[in-house]
């Protein structure tokens, strides 16, 4: 299991802050590979708010005692003092990001961004931009540079604005069927990103024209299928550089590149630095992390 998390002043216990409208207290990510089960049960909930984003796989949540399987492309929101009960399973290869936040005006802020008081699951689609926002929040909480608390609020509001825009999109006649088609494609890409994938062949196999598939996929994820697959490969390579001791050649092969030199060129173009420099940068800025 890969995990990365950060807490304000290393405070693991939840707390309520009434001194400001909005305040981010902790955030992190879990990605299950071989861990058979990761359960969470807080019968009395927490004092703060929480948003979880299912980036891949699925998670099992219980609301009012009823199980609901939440798949990739959805977020879950918990309010203070609500029972929290959910499970991740290794067989599902669940990848989830989470953030805890508090403040004296959170309820009004959440309402402002269009999230109803009685909603727990919000369909957001799967976007690498969500992952970037959460990753940036984790890094800010770890490094605690100047004005980081203000920047954390900015990132959280960025996330809420993205959710608001999606909530306000008027449903189209084939909206549900289209979302299912795109979600299926995303699951396929996440499970096979390190293998050769021909977009034309995928579209033909699923009885879609290539242009229709690319156009709708880009509307759904803000990236073309080819760009999305590239981002998946680089994102997973970054995770391996941070969390394992594999060398660059081994990581290139794991994420789907036979030629490590070509992988290094692509990685530098996408990340702004070579894989080796990326790992060195992580080691320089690393601080002890703690689990959620």
mmCIF file of C-alpha atoms in Angstrom:
data_model
loop_
_atom_site.group_PDB
_atom_site.id
_atom_site.type_symbol
_atom_site.label_atom_id
_atom_site.label_comp_id
_atom_site.label_asym_id
_atom_site.label_seq_id
_atom_site.Cartn_x
_atom_site.Cartn_y
_atom_site.Cartn_z
ATOM 1 C CA UNK A 1 0.000 0.000 0.000
ATOM 2 C CA UNK A 2 1.211 3.489 -0.851
ATOM 3 C CA UNK A 3 0.299 6.264 1.559
ATOM 4 C CA UNK A 4 1.220 9.922 1.866
ATOM 5 C CA UNK A 5 -0.309 12.354 4.346
ATOM 6 C CA UNK A 6 0.302 15.578 6.215
ATOM 7 C CA UNK A 7 -1.190 17.218 9.317
ATOM 8 C CA UNK A 8 -1.222 20.792 10.562
ATOM 9 C CA UNK A 9 1.449 20.996 13.297
ATOM 10 C CA UNK A 10 1.428 17.171 13.280
ATOM 11 C CA UNK A 11 -1.911 17.125 15.119
ATOM 12 C CA UNK A 12 -3.439 13.707 14.483
ATOM 13 C CA UNK A 13 -6.591 14.406 16.489
ATOM 14 C CA UNK A 14 -9.447 16.265 14.850
ATOM 15 C CA UNK A 15 -10.365 19.711 16.110
ATOM 16 C CA UNK A 16 -12.727 22.610 15.472
ATOM 17 C CA UNK A 17 -11.383 26.041 14.559
ATOM 18 C CA UNK A 18 -13.769 29.016 14.853
ATOM 19 C CA UNK A 19 -11.165 31.754 14.381
ATOM 20 C CA UNK A 20 -11.422 31.848 10.577
ATOM 21 C CA UNK A 21 -14.003 31.005 7.884
ATOM 22 C CA UNK A 22 -12.148 28.032 6.392
ATOM 23 C CA UNK A 23 -9.057 26.117 7.478
ATOM 24 C CA UNK A 24 -7.412 22.939 6.114
ATOM 25 C CA UNK A 25 -6.151 20.691 8.907
ATOM 26 C CA UNK A 26 -4.945 17.521 7.135
ATOM 27 C CA UNK A 27 -4.930 15.703 3.816
ATOM 28 C CA UNK A 28 -3.490 12.592 2.245
ATOM 29 C CA UNK A 29 -3.820 9.657 -0.109
ATOM 30 C CA UNK A 30 -4.004 5.865 -0.014
ATOM 31 C CA UNK A 31 -3.377 3.535 -2.938
ATOM 32 C CA UNK A 32 -3.981 -0.145 -2.201
ATOM 33 C CA UNK A 33 -1.968 -2.735 -4.112
ATOM 34 C CA UNK A 34 -1.560 -5.806 -1.897
ATOM 35 C CA UNK A 35 -3.102 -4.647 1.397
ATOM 36 C CA UNK A 36 -6.217 -6.867 1.674
ATOM 37 C CA UNK A 37 -8.412 -4.395 3.561
ATOM 38 C CA UNK A 38 -8.262 -0.893 5.014
ATOM 39 C CA UNK A 39 -11.274 -0.159 7.268
ATOM 40 C CA UNK A 40 -12.345 3.122 8.863
ATOM 41 C CA UNK A 41 -15.128 3.406 11.425
ATOM 42 C CA UNK A 42 -15.793 6.517 13.466
ATOM 43 C CA UNK A 43 -19.173 5.912 15.179
ATOM 44 C CA UNK A 44 -19.394 9.499 16.409
ATOM 45 C CA UNK A 45 -17.763 11.015 13.361
ATOM 46 C CA UNK A 46 -15.267 13.868 13.647
ATOM 47 C CA UNK A 47 -15.367 17.499 14.726
ATOM 48 C CA UNK A 48 -14.313 18.677 11.264
ATOM 49 C CA UNK A 49 -15.497 18.188 7.666
ATOM 50 C CA UNK A 50 -14.047 15.699 5.208
ATOM 51 C CA UNK A 51 -14.036 15.244 1.439
ATOM 52 C CA UNK A 52 -12.770 12.012 -0.124
ATOM 53 C CA UNK A 53 -12.072 11.566 -3.838
ATOM 54 C CA UNK A 54 -12.106 8.058 -5.340
ATOM 55 C CA UNK A 55 -9.492 8.351 -8.089
ATOM 56 C CA UNK A 56 -9.521 4.703 -9.183
ATOM 57 C CA UNK A 57 -11.075 1.415 -8.137
ATOM 58 C CA UNK A 58 -13.967 1.689 -5.704
ATOM 59 C CA UNK A 59 -14.762 2.016 -2.009
ATOM 60 C CA UNK A 60 -17.522 0.665 0.229
ATOM 61 C CA UNK A 61 -19.335 3.319 2.262
ATOM 62 C CA UNK A 62 -22.176 2.942 4.754
ATOM 63 C CA UNK A 63 -24.711 5.752 5.101
ATOM 64 C CA UNK A 64 -27.383 5.257 7.756
ATOM 65 C CA UNK A 65 -26.372 1.598 7.923
ATOM 66 C CA UNK A 66 -26.845 0.993 4.188
ATOM 67 C CA UNK A 67 -23.879 0.020 2.042
ATOM 68 C CA UNK A 68 -23.167 2.096 -1.066
ATOM 69 C CA UNK A 69 -20.347 1.167 -3.429
ATOM 70 C CA UNK A 70 -18.713 4.377 -4.621
ATOM 71 C CA UNK A 71 -16.681 4.010 -7.801
ATOM 72 C CA UNK A 72 -13.914 6.127 -9.326
ATOM 73 C CA UNK A 73 -15.138 9.512 -10.468
ATOM 74 C CA UNK A 74 -17.029 10.333 -7.286
ATOM 75 C CA UNK A 75 -16.367 12.314 -4.127
ATOM 76 C CA UNK A 76 -17.834 11.743 -0.679
ATOM 77 C CA UNK A 77 -18.460 14.499 1.855
ATOM 78 C CA UNK A 78 -18.824 14.014 5.610
ATOM 79 C CA UNK A 79 -20.096 16.709 7.932
ATOM 80 C CA UNK A 80 -19.116 17.117 11.594
ATOM 81 C CA UNK A 81 -20.347 14.425 13.984
ATOM 82 C CA UNK A 82 -21.700 12.172 11.205
ATOM 83 C CA UNK A 83 -20.869 8.492 11.570
ATOM 84 C CA UNK A 84 -18.064 7.544 9.203
ATOM 85 C CA UNK A 85 -17.817 3.945 8.109
ATOM 86 C CA UNK A 86 -16.040 2.899 4.935
ATOM 87 C CA UNK A 87 -13.748 0.172 3.624
ATOM 88 C CA UNK A 88 -11.099 -0.090 0.931
ATOM 89 C CA UNK A 89 -10.080 -3.485 -0.473
ATOM 90 C CA UNK A 90 -6.805 -4.394 -2.157
ATOM 91 C CA UNK A 91 -8.628 -6.441 -4.783
ATOM 92 C CA UNK A 92 -10.262 -3.214 -5.993
ATOM 93 C CA UNK A 93 -6.900 -1.390 -6.306
ATOM 94 C CA UNK A 94 -8.511 1.589 -4.622
ATOM 95 C CA UNK A 95 -6.813 4.962 -4.926
ATOM 96 C CA UNK A 96 -8.338 7.646 -2.725
ATOM 97 C CA UNK A 97 -7.459 11.214 -1.724
ATOM 98 C CA UNK A 98 -8.866 12.976 1.357
ATOM 99 C CA UNK A 99 -8.875 16.351 3.047
ATOM 100 C CA UNK A 100 -10.134 17.442 6.477
ATOM 101 C CA UNK A 101 -11.147 21.046 7.043
ATOM 102 C CA UNK A 102 -12.885 23.236 9.610
ATOM 103 C CA UNK A 103 -13.843 26.884 10.198
ATOM 104 C CA UNK A 104 -16.637 29.178 11.358
ATOM 105 C CA UNK A 105 -18.347 29.466 7.950
ATOM 106 C CA UNK A 106 -17.875 26.054 6.348
ATOM 107 C CA UNK A 107 -21.584 25.229 6.098
ATOM 108 C CA UNK A 108 -22.318 28.421 4.157
ATOM 109 C CA UNK A 109 -19.249 27.949 1.951
ATOM 110 C CA UNK A 110 -20.309 24.399 1.071
ATOM 111 C CA UNK A 111 -23.814 25.639 0.243
ATOM 112 C CA UNK A 112 -22.391 28.485 -1.838
ATOM 113 C CA UNK A 113 -20.664 25.941 -4.056
ATOM 114 C CA UNK A 114 -23.893 24.074 -4.688
ATOM 115 C CA UNK A 115 -23.501 21.017 -2.452
ATOM 116 C CA UNK A 116 -26.872 20.217 -0.784
ATOM 117 C CA UNK A 117 -26.971 19.577 2.975
ATOM 118 C CA UNK A 118 -28.319 16.026 2.578
ATOM 119 C CA UNK A 119 -25.883 14.788 -0.088
ATOM 120 C CA UNK A 120 -22.990 12.428 0.653
ATOM 121 C CA UNK A 121 -21.889 11.249 -2.800
ATOM 122 C CA UNK A 122 -21.087 13.761 -5.538
ATOM 123 C CA UNK A 123 -20.403 12.639 -9.101
ATOM 124 C CA UNK A 124 -17.385 14.619 -10.313
ATOM 125 C CA UNK A 125 -15.888 12.485 -13.052
ATOM 126 C CA UNK A 126 -12.259 11.426 -12.969
ATOM 127 C CA UNK A 127 -9.722 14.186 -13.583
ATOM 128 C CA UNK A 128 -5.990 14.325 -12.982
ATOM 129 C CA UNK A 129 -6.525 17.942 -11.906
ATOM 130 C CA UNK A 130 -8.186 16.663 -8.708
ATOM 131 C CA UNK A 131 -5.131 14.562 -7.981
ATOM 132 C CA UNK A 132 -2.857 17.558 -8.560
ATOM 133 C CA UNK A 133 -4.859 19.691 -6.142
ATOM 134 C CA UNK A 134 -4.700 17.076 -3.378
ATOM 135 C CA UNK A 135 -0.993 16.460 -3.998
ATOM 136 C CA UNK A 136 -0.296 20.194 -3.774
ATOM 137 C CA UNK A 137 -2.177 20.393 -0.481
ATOM 138 C CA UNK A 138 -0.164 17.491 0.938
ATOM 139 C CA UNK A 139 3.105 19.154 -0.059
ATOM 140 C CA UNK A 140 2.090 22.538 1.367
ATOM 141 C CA UNK A 141 1.187 20.981 4.710
ATOM 142 C CA UNK A 142 4.500 19.123 4.764
ATOM 143 C CA UNK A 143 6.750 22.034 3.879
ATOM 144 C CA UNK A 144 4.885 24.804 5.760
ATOM 145 C CA UNK A 145 6.366 27.593 3.665
ATOM 146 C CA UNK A 146 5.295 31.222 4.005
ATOM 147 C CA UNK A 147 1.511 31.759 3.646
ATOM 148 C CA UNK A 148 0.912 28.009 3.278
ATOM 149 C CA UNK A 149 -2.321 28.090 5.322
ATOM 150 C CA UNK A 150 -3.780 30.663 2.947
ATOM 151 C CA UNK A 151 -2.640 28.631 -0.064
ATOM 152 C CA UNK A 152 -4.281 25.497 1.360
ATOM 153 C CA UNK A 153 -7.616 27.339 1.498
ATOM 154 C CA UNK A 154 -7.070 28.452 -2.096
ATOM 155 C CA UNK A 155 -6.528 24.840 -3.232
ATOM 156 C CA UNK A 156 -9.612 23.646 -1.344
ATOM 157 C CA UNK A 157 -11.734 26.393 -2.888
ATOM 158 C CA UNK A 158 -10.339 25.468 -6.308
ATOM 159 C CA UNK A 159 -11.612 21.946 -5.694
ATOM 160 C CA UNK A 160 -15.026 23.239 -4.576
ATOM 161 C CA UNK A 161 -15.291 25.479 -7.644
ATOM 162 C CA UNK A 162 -14.629 22.495 -9.925
ATOM 163 C CA UNK A 163 -17.367 20.558 -8.116
ATOM 164 C CA UNK A 164 -19.756 23.534 -8.399
ATOM 165 C CA UNK A 165 -19.242 23.817 -12.144
ATOM 166 C CA UNK A 166 -20.037 20.146 -12.616
ATOM 167 C CA UNK A 167 -23.146 20.358 -10.435
ATOM 168 C CA UNK A 168 -24.403 23.251 -12.571
ATOM 169 C CA UNK A 169 -23.986 21.402 -15.858
ATOM 170 C CA UNK A 170 -27.429 20.708 -17.256
ATOM 171 C CA UNK A 171 -27.926 16.984 -17.910
ATOM 172 C CA UNK A 172 -28.183 15.955 -21.538
ATOM 173 C CA UNK A 173 -30.486 13.332 -22.951
ATOM 174 C CA UNK A 174 -27.786 10.678 -23.030
ATOM 175 C CA UNK A 175 -25.815 12.018 -20.064
ATOM 176 C CA UNK A 176 -26.044 8.912 -17.855
ATOM 177 C CA UNK A 177 -25.131 6.504 -20.671
ATOM 178 C CA UNK A 178 -22.274 8.778 -21.704
ATOM 179 C CA UNK A 179 -20.888 8.933 -18.161
ATOM 180 C CA UNK A 180 -21.011 5.145 -17.911
ATOM 181 C CA UNK A 181 -19.148 4.838 -21.221
ATOM 182 C CA UNK A 182 -16.452 7.286 -20.125
ATOM 183 C CA UNK A 183 -16.147 5.720 -16.654
ATOM 184 C CA UNK A 184 -15.666 2.313 -18.257
ATOM 185 C CA UNK A 185 -12.922 3.746 -20.475
ATOM 186 C CA UNK A 186 -11.232 5.321 -17.461
ATOM 187 C CA UNK A 187 -11.289 2.038 -15.540
ATOM 188 C CA UNK A 188 -9.803 0.275 -18.563
ATOM 189 C CA UNK A 189 -7.043 2.874 -18.877
ATOM 190 C CA UNK A 190 -6.200 2.743 -15.163
ATOM 191 C CA UNK A 191 -5.969 -1.054 -15.250
ATOM 192 C CA UNK A 192 -3.959 -1.240 -18.500
ATOM 193 C CA UNK A 193 -2.071 2.064 -18.708
ATOM 194 C CA UNK A 194 1.320 0.292 -18.780
ATOM 195 C CA UNK A 195 0.351 -1.847 -21.776
ATOM 196 C CA UNK A 196 0.130 -0.834 -25.453
ATOM 197 C CA UNK A 197 -3.337 0.725 -25.983
ATOM 198 C CA UNK A 198 -4.556 1.671 -29.447
ATOM 199 C CA UNK A 199 -7.251 4.357 -29.152
ATOM 200 C CA UNK A 200 -8.670 3.509 -32.600
ATOM 201 C CA UNK A 201 -8.903 -0.170 -31.676
ATOM 202 C CA UNK A 202 -10.527 0.626 -28.311
ATOM 203 C CA UNK A 203 -13.164 2.820 -29.972
ATOM 204 C CA UNK A 204 -13.916 0.233 -32.667
ATOM 205 C CA UNK A 205 -14.184 -2.594 -30.116
ATOM 206 C CA UNK A 206 -16.765 -0.559 -28.170
ATOM 207 C CA UNK A 207 -18.706 0.436 -31.307
ATOM 208 C CA UNK A 208 -17.725 4.122 -31.219
ATOM 209 C CA UNK A 209 -16.227 6.345 -33.857
ATOM 210 C CA UNK A 210 -12.746 7.550 -32.952
ATOM 211 C CA UNK A 211 -13.668 11.219 -33.248
ATOM 212 C CA UNK A 212 -16.789 10.787 -31.055
ATOM 213 C CA UNK A 213 -14.820 8.937 -28.380
ATOM 214 C CA UNK A 214 -11.946 11.445 -28.295
ATOM 215 C CA UNK A 215 -14.300 14.441 -28.235
ATOM 216 C CA UNK A 216 -16.456 13.108 -25.385
ATOM 217 C CA UNK A 217 -13.484 11.766 -23.437
ATOM 218 C CA UNK A 218 -11.860 15.205 -23.549
ATOM 219 C CA UNK A 219 -15.105 16.863 -22.400
ATOM 220 C CA UNK A 220 -15.216 14.421 -19.487
ATOM 221 C CA UNK A 221 -11.569 14.594 -18.368
ATOM 222 C CA UNK A 222 -10.208 17.780 -20.002
ATOM 223 C CA UNK A 223 -7.591 15.575 -21.700
ATOM 224 C CA UNK A 224 -7.531 13.453 -24.852
ATOM 225 C CA UNK A 225 -7.215 9.675 -24.290
ATOM 226 C CA UNK A 226 -3.551 9.802 -25.351
ATOM 227 C CA UNK A 227 -2.801 12.715 -23.007
ATOM 228 C CA UNK A 228 -4.615 10.954 -20.169
ATOM 229 C CA UNK A 229 -2.632 7.732 -20.634
ATOM 230 C CA UNK A 230 0.609 9.724 -20.702
ATOM 231 C CA UNK A 231 -0.350 11.535 -17.504
ATOM 232 C CA UNK A 232 -1.198 8.221 -15.840
ATOM 233 C CA UNK A 233 2.192 6.798 -16.722
ATOM 234 C CA UNK A 234 4.099 9.848 -15.492
ATOM 235 C CA UNK A 235 1.981 10.149 -12.345
ATOM 236 C CA UNK A 236 2.577 6.522 -11.434
ATOM 237 C CA UNK A 237 6.280 6.888 -12.225
ATOM 238 C CA UNK A 238 6.427 9.827 -9.802
ATOM 239 C CA UNK A 239 4.764 7.697 -7.131
ATOM 240 C CA UNK A 240 7.295 4.901 -7.672
ATOM 241 C CA UNK A 241 10.204 7.351 -7.543
ATOM 242 C CA UNK A 242 8.928 8.625 -4.212
ATOM 243 C CA UNK A 243 7.834 5.405 -2.545
ATOM 244 C CA UNK A 244 10.220 2.692 -3.842
ATOM 245 C CA UNK A 245 13.909 2.065 -4.422
ATOM 246 C CA UNK A 246 13.454 0.909 -8.030
ATOM 247 C CA UNK A 247 15.960 2.415 -10.421
ATOM 248 C CA UNK A 248 14.888 4.481 -13.439
ATOM 249 C CA UNK A 249 15.146 1.552 -15.858
ATOM 250 C CA UNK A 250 12.926 -0.620 -13.649
ATOM 251 C CA UNK A 251 10.355 2.154 -13.204
ATOM 252 C CA UNK A 252 10.295 2.811 -16.951
ATOM 253 C CA UNK A 253 9.452 -0.844 -17.566
ATOM 254 C CA UNK A 254 6.801 -0.913 -14.818
ATOM 255 C CA UNK A 255 4.896 2.045 -16.296
ATOM 256 C CA UNK A 256 5.124 0.770 -19.854
ATOM 257 C CA UNK A 257 8.342 2.040 -21.502
ATOM 258 C CA UNK A 258 10.844 -0.414 -22.989
ATOM 259 C CA UNK A 259 13.377 2.348 -23.631
ATOM 260 C CA UNK A 260 14.514 4.054 -20.387
ATOM 261 C CA UNK A 261 16.109 6.949 -22.308
ATOM 262 C CA UNK A 262 12.847 7.699 -24.093
ATOM 263 C CA UNK A 263 11.028 7.441 -20.748
ATOM 264 C CA UNK A 264 13.454 9.929 -19.193
ATOM 265 C CA UNK A 265 12.891 12.405 -22.042
ATOM 266 C CA UNK A 266 9.101 12.117 -21.732
ATOM 267 C CA UNK A 267 9.291 12.386 -17.953
ATOM 268 C CA UNK A 268 11.413 15.552 -18.115
ATOM 269 C CA UNK A 269 9.069 17.125 -20.655
ATOM 270 C CA UNK A 270 6.066 16.467 -18.397
ATOM 271 C CA UNK A 271 7.661 17.084 -14.979
ATOM 272 C CA UNK A 272 10.264 19.721 -15.760
ATOM 273 C CA UNK A 273 13.138 17.554 -14.523
ATOM 274 C CA UNK A 274 14.651 14.136 -15.087
ATOM 275 C CA UNK A 275 13.487 11.126 -13.026
ATOM 276 C CA UNK A 276 16.769 11.171 -11.063
ATOM 277 C CA UNK A 277 16.484 14.893 -10.306
ATOM 278 C CA UNK A 278 12.836 14.419 -9.349
ATOM 279 C CA UNK A 279 13.816 11.773 -6.785
ATOM 280 C CA UNK A 280 16.629 13.960 -5.430
ATOM 281 C CA UNK A 281 14.219 16.882 -5.051
ATOM 282 C CA UNK A 282 11.803 14.687 -3.118
ATOM 283 C CA UNK A 283 14.551 13.493 -0.810
ATOM 284 C CA UNK A 284 15.635 17.073 -0.093
ATOM 285 C CA UNK A 285 12.137 18.246 0.825
ATOM 286 C CA UNK A 286 10.980 15.068 2.568
ATOM 287 C CA UNK A 287 9.704 15.330 6.128
ATOM 288 C CA UNK A 288 8.434 12.507 8.330
ATOM 289 C CA UNK A 289 4.827 11.725 7.377
ATOM 290 C CA UNK A 290 2.184 10.194 9.581
ATOM 291 C CA UNK A 291 -0.728 7.954 8.734
ATOM 292 C CA UNK A 292 -4.378 8.970 8.898
#
